Coordinates of C-alpha atoms in Angstrom, one line a residue:
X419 CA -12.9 -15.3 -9.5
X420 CA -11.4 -12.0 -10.7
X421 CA -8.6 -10.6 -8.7
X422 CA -7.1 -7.2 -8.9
X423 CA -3.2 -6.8 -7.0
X424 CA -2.2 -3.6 -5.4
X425 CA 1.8 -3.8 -5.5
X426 CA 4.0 -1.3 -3.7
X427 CA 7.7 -1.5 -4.2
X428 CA 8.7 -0.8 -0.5
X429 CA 7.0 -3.6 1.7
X430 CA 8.9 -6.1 -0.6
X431 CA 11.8 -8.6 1.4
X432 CA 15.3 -7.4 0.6
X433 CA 14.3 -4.2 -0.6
X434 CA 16.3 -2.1 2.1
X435 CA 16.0 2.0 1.7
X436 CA 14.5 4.4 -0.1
X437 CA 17.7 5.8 -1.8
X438 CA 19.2 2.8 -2.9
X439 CA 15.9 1.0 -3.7
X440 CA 13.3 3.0 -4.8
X441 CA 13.5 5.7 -7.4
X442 CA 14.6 4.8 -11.1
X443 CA 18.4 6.6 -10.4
X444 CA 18.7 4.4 -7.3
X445 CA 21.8 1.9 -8.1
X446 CA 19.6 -0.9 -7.3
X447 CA 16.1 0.2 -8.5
X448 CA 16.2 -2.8 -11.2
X449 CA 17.0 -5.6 -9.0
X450 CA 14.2 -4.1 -6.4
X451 CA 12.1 -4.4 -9.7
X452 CA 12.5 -7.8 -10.0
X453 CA 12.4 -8.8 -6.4
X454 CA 9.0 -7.1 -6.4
X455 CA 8.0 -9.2 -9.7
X456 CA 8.7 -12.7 -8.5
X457 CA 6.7 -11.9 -5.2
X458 CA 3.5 -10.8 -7.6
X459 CA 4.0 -13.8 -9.5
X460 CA 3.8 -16.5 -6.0
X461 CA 0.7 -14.3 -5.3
X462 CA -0.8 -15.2 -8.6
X463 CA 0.4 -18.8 -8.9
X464 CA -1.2 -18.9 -5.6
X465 CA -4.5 -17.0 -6.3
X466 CA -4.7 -19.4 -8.9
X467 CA -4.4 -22.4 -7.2
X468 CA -6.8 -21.4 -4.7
X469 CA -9.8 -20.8 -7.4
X470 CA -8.9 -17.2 -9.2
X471 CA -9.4 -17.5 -12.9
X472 CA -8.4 -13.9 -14.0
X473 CA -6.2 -11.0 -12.5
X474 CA -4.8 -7.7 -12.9
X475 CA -2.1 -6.3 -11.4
X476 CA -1.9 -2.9 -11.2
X477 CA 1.6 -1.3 -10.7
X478 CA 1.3 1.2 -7.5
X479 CA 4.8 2.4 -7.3
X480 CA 5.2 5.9 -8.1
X481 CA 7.6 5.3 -10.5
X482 CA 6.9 2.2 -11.8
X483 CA 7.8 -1.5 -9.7
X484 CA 7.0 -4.6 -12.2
X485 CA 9.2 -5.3 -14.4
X486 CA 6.5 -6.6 -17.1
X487 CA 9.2 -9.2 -19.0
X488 CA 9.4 -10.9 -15.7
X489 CA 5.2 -10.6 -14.7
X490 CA 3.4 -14.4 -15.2
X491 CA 1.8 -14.1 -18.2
X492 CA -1.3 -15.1 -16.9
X493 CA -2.1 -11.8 -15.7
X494 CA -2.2 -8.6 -16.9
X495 CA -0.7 -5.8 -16.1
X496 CA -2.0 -1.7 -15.4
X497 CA 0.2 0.9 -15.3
X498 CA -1.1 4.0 -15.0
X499 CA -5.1 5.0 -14.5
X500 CA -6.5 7.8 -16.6
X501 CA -9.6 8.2 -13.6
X502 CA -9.2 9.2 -10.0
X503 CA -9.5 7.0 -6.8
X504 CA -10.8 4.2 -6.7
X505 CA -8.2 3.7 -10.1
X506 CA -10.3 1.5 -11.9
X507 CA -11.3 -1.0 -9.6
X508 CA -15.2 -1.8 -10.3
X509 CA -17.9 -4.2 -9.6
X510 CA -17.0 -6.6 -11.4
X511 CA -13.8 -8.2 -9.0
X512 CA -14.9 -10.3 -6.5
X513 CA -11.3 -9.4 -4.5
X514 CA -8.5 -7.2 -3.7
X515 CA -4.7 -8.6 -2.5
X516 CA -1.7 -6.1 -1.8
X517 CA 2.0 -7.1 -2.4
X518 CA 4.6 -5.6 -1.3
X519 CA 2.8 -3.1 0.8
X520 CA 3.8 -0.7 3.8
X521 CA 3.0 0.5 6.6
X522 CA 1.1 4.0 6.8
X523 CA 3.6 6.9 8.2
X524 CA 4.2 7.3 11.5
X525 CA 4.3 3.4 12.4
X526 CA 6.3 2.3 15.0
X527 CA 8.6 -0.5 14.3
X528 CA 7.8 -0.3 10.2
X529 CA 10.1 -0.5 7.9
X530 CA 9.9 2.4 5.0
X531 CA 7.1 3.5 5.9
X532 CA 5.1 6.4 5.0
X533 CA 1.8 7.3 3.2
X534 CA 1.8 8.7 -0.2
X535 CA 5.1 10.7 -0.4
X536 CA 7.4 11.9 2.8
X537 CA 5.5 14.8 3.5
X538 CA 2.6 13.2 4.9
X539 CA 2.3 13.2 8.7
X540 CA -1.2 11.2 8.8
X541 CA -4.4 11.3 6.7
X542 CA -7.5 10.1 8.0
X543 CA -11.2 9.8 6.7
X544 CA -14.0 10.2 9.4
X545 CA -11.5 10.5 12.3
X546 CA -9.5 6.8 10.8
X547 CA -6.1 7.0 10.6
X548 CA -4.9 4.9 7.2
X549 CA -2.2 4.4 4.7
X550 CA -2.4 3.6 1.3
X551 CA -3.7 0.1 2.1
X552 CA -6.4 1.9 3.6
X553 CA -7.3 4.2 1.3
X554 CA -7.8 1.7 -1.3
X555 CA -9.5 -1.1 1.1
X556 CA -12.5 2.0 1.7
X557 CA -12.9 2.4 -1.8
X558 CA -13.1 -1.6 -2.0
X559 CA -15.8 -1.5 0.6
X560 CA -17.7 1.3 -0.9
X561 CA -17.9 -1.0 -4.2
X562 CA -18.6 -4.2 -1.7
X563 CA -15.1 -5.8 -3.0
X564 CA -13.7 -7.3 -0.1
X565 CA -9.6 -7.5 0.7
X566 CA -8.4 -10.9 1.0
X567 CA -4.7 -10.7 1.0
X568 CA -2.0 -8.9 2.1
X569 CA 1.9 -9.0 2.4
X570 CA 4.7 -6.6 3.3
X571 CA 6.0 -5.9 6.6
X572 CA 5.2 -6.8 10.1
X573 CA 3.6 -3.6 10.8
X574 CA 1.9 -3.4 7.8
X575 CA 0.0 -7.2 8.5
X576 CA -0.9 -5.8 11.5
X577 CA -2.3 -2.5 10.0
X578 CA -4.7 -4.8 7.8
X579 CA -5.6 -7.2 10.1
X580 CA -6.8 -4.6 12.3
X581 CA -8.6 -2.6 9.5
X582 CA -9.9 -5.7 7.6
X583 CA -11.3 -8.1 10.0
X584 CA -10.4 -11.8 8.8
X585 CA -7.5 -10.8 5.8
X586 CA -4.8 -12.8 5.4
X587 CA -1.3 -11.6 5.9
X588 CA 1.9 -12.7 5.1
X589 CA 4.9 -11.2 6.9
X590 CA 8.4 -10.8 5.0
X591 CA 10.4 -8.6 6.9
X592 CA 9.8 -6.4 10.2
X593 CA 11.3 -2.9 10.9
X594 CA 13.1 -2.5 14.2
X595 CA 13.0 1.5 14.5
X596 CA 10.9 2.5 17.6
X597 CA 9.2 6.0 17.5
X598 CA 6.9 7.8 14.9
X599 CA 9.0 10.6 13.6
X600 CA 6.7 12.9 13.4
X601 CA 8.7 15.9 14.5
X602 CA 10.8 15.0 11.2
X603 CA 10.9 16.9 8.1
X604 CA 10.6 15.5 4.9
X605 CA 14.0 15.1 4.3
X606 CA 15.2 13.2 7.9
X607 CA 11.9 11.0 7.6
X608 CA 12.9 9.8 4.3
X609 CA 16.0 8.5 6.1
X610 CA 14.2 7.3 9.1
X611 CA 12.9 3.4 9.3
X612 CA 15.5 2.0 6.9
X613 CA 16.4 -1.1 9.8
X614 CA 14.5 -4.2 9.3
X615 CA 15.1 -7.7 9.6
X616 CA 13.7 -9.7 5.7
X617 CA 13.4 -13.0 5.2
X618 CA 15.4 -14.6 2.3
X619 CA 13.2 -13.7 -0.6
X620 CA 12.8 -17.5 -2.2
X621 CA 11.1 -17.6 1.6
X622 CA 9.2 -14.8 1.1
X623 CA 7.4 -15.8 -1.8
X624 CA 6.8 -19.2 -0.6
X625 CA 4.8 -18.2 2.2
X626 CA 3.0 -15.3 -0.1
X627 CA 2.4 -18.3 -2.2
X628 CA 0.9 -20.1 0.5
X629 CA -0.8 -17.2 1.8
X630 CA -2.6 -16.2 -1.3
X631 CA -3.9 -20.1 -2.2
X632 CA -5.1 -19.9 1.2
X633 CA -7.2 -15.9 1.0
X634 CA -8.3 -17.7 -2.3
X635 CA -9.7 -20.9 -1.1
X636 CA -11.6 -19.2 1.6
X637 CA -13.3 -16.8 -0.9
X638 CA -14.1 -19.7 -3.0
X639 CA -15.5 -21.6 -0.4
X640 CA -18.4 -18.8 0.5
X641 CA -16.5 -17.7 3.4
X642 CA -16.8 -13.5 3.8
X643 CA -14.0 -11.7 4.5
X644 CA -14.7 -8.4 6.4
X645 CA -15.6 -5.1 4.8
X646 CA -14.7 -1.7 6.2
X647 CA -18.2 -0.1 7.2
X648 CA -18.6 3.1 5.7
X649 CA -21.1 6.1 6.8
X650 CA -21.5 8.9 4.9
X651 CA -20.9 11.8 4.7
X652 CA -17.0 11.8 4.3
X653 CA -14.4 14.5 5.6
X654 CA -10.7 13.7 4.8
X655 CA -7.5 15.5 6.7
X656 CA -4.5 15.6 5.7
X657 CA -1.6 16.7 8.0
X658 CA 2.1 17.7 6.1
X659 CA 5.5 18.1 7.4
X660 CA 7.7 20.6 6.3
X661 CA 9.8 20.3 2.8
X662 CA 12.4 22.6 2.0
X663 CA 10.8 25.9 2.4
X664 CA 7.1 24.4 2.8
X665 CA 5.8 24.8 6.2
X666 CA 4.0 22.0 8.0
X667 CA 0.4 22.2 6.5
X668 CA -3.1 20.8 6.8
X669 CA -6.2 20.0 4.8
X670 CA -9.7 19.2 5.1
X671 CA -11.7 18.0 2.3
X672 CA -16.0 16.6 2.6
X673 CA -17.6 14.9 0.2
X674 CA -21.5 13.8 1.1
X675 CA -21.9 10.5 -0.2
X676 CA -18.6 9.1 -1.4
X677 CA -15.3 7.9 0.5
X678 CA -13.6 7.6 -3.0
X679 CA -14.8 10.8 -4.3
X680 CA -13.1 12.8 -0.9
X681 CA -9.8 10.9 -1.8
X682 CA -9.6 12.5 -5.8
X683 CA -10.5 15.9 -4.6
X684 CA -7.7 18.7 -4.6
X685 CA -6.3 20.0 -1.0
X686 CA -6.7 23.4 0.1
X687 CA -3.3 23.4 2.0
X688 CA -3.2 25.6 4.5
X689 CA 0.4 26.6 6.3
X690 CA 0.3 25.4 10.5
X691 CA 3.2 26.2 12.2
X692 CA 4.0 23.8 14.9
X693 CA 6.6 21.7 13.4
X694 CA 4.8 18.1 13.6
X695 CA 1.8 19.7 11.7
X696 CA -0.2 19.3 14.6

C-alpha cells in the first residue's frame, strides 16, 4: 500500500496565526515546524499499522513545514515538484491522506483559513467551490487515487467529508470566527480567523494516529472510499481580493479533457471592481 501525505502548516493544533506561525521570519515558525512534524509522523506510524508499506510525504507549505531531522525515517520526504498540478502524484499510490490541512477561504467558523495565498476569494472548477484539499482530491480522482485521510480543523473535516464521501477525519482544533470575510482585503483577511480552540498536541496526534490506522485498515480491507466524479470538459474561476494597489480580479480558465491540466494553466486576470470580487 503506497501512501502519498499532503501536509499544510496551518491546520496543525497549536499553530495559532499566520504572523507568528507561518512564514520563516515568524518568531515561532521552527516550533510550528516541528509541531507539524510529530503530527506527520502519528499519521505514518498509523498508516503503517493499518497496512501501508511505503510513503511520501510531500511538504505543501509554501515555504517549507517539515522539519526533515524530525520526519520518521520510514518515509520519504518531497520538497518541491519540478511538474505542475497534480505534483507528482501518479498511478502508482493506491491513497492520498492530508495533515495539517485548512479550510478553503471564506469558511465560516475556520481557523486560518484561505485557499492558496490571501488574495483568493473562492476558486471553483465546474461551478464546485474548493480549497486546496480540493484541488488536489480532483486530481486524485482523475488518476482513480482515492483520499482516505484527513486532519486539521473542524471546518476543514467537514469540507472533506462532504467532498469525499466516506474519508476519515480527524479534528484538532475548531475556529470560532463567524462570517466569510469576503469584503476583506488581502491584508485584514490575513488577520481574520486567528480564534480557535486546539487540542493539546500529544492529543492531537493520538487521535491522527488512530485516525490514520483506521483510513488504512479500511483500504486494506477492500473497502472503497469515495472518489470525486469528474465530467469533462473543465472551466476553473478564480475570484481575487484586492492587494495593495491590485483591484479585486477574476479569471476563467477551460481545459477539455483534464481537471489537472485547468489547475497548471496561467490566469488571465482581469480587474472587477466591486470590492468582494464579485
Amino acid at each position: 500500500m503506497r501512501v502519498y501525505i499532503m501536509t499544510d502548516l496551518e491546520g496543525v493544533a497549536g499553530v495559532l496565526n499566520h504572523g507568528d506561525w507561518c512564514s520563516p521570519s515568524s518568531r515561532y515558525n521552527d516550533l510550528a515546524k516541528e509541531l507539524l512534524t510529530r503530527e506527520v509522523n502519528a499519521a505514518i506510524e498509523g498508516l503503517l499499522s493499518g497496512g501501508a508499506t511505503e510513503i511520501m510525504v510531500a511538504d505543501g507549505h509554501g515555504s517549507g513545514g517539515i522539519n526533515p531531522v524530525l520526519l520518521d525515517p520510514r518515509a520519504e520526504l518531497m520538497r518541491g515538484w519540478p511538474t505542475e498540478w497534480p505534483l507528482l502524484l501518479d498511478e502508482t499510490y493506491d491513497a492520498v491522506a492530508f495533515v495539517g490541512q485548512h479550510a478553503k477561504a471564506g469558511t465560516e467558523y475556520a481557523h486560518l483559513a484561505h485557499t492558496q495565498n490571501m488574495r483568493y476569494v473562492d476558486l471553483s472548477i465546474n461551478g464546485v467551490s474548493i480549497g486546496e484539499l480540493g484541488q488536489f482530491s480532483m486530481c486524485a480522482s482523475e488518476l482513480g487515487v482515492p483520499v482516505i485521510f484527513a486532519s486539521g480543523d473542524r471546518a476543514l473535516c467537514a469540507e472533506a467529508a462532504a467532498l469525499l464521501p466516506g474519508v476519515e477525519t480527524v479534528e484538532v482544533k475548531r475556529g470560532t470566527t463567524p462570517g466569510r470575510g469576503d469584503e476583506l482585503d488581502a491584508e485584514n483577511y490575513s488577520k481574520r480567523n486567528t480564534s480557535a480552540i486546539h487540542l493539546h498536541p500529544e492529543r492531537a496526534r493520538a487521535a491522527i494516529r488512530a485516525g490514520a490506522e483506521r483510513a488504512a485498515r479500511r483500504l486494506a480491507s477492500g473497502e472503497r472510499f469515495g472518489i470525486i466524479a469528474l465530467a469533462a470538459p473543465f472551466e476553473l474561476v478564480v475570484r481575487l481580493r484586492a492587494r495593495g494597489d491590485e483591484p479585486p480580479a477574476i479569471a476563467r480558465n477551460q481545459h477539455p479533457s483534464s481537471v489537472a491540466e485547468v489547475m497548471s494553466m496561467p490566469y488571465d486576470l482581469q480587474p472587477m471592481s466591486a470590492p468582494n470580487g464579485k
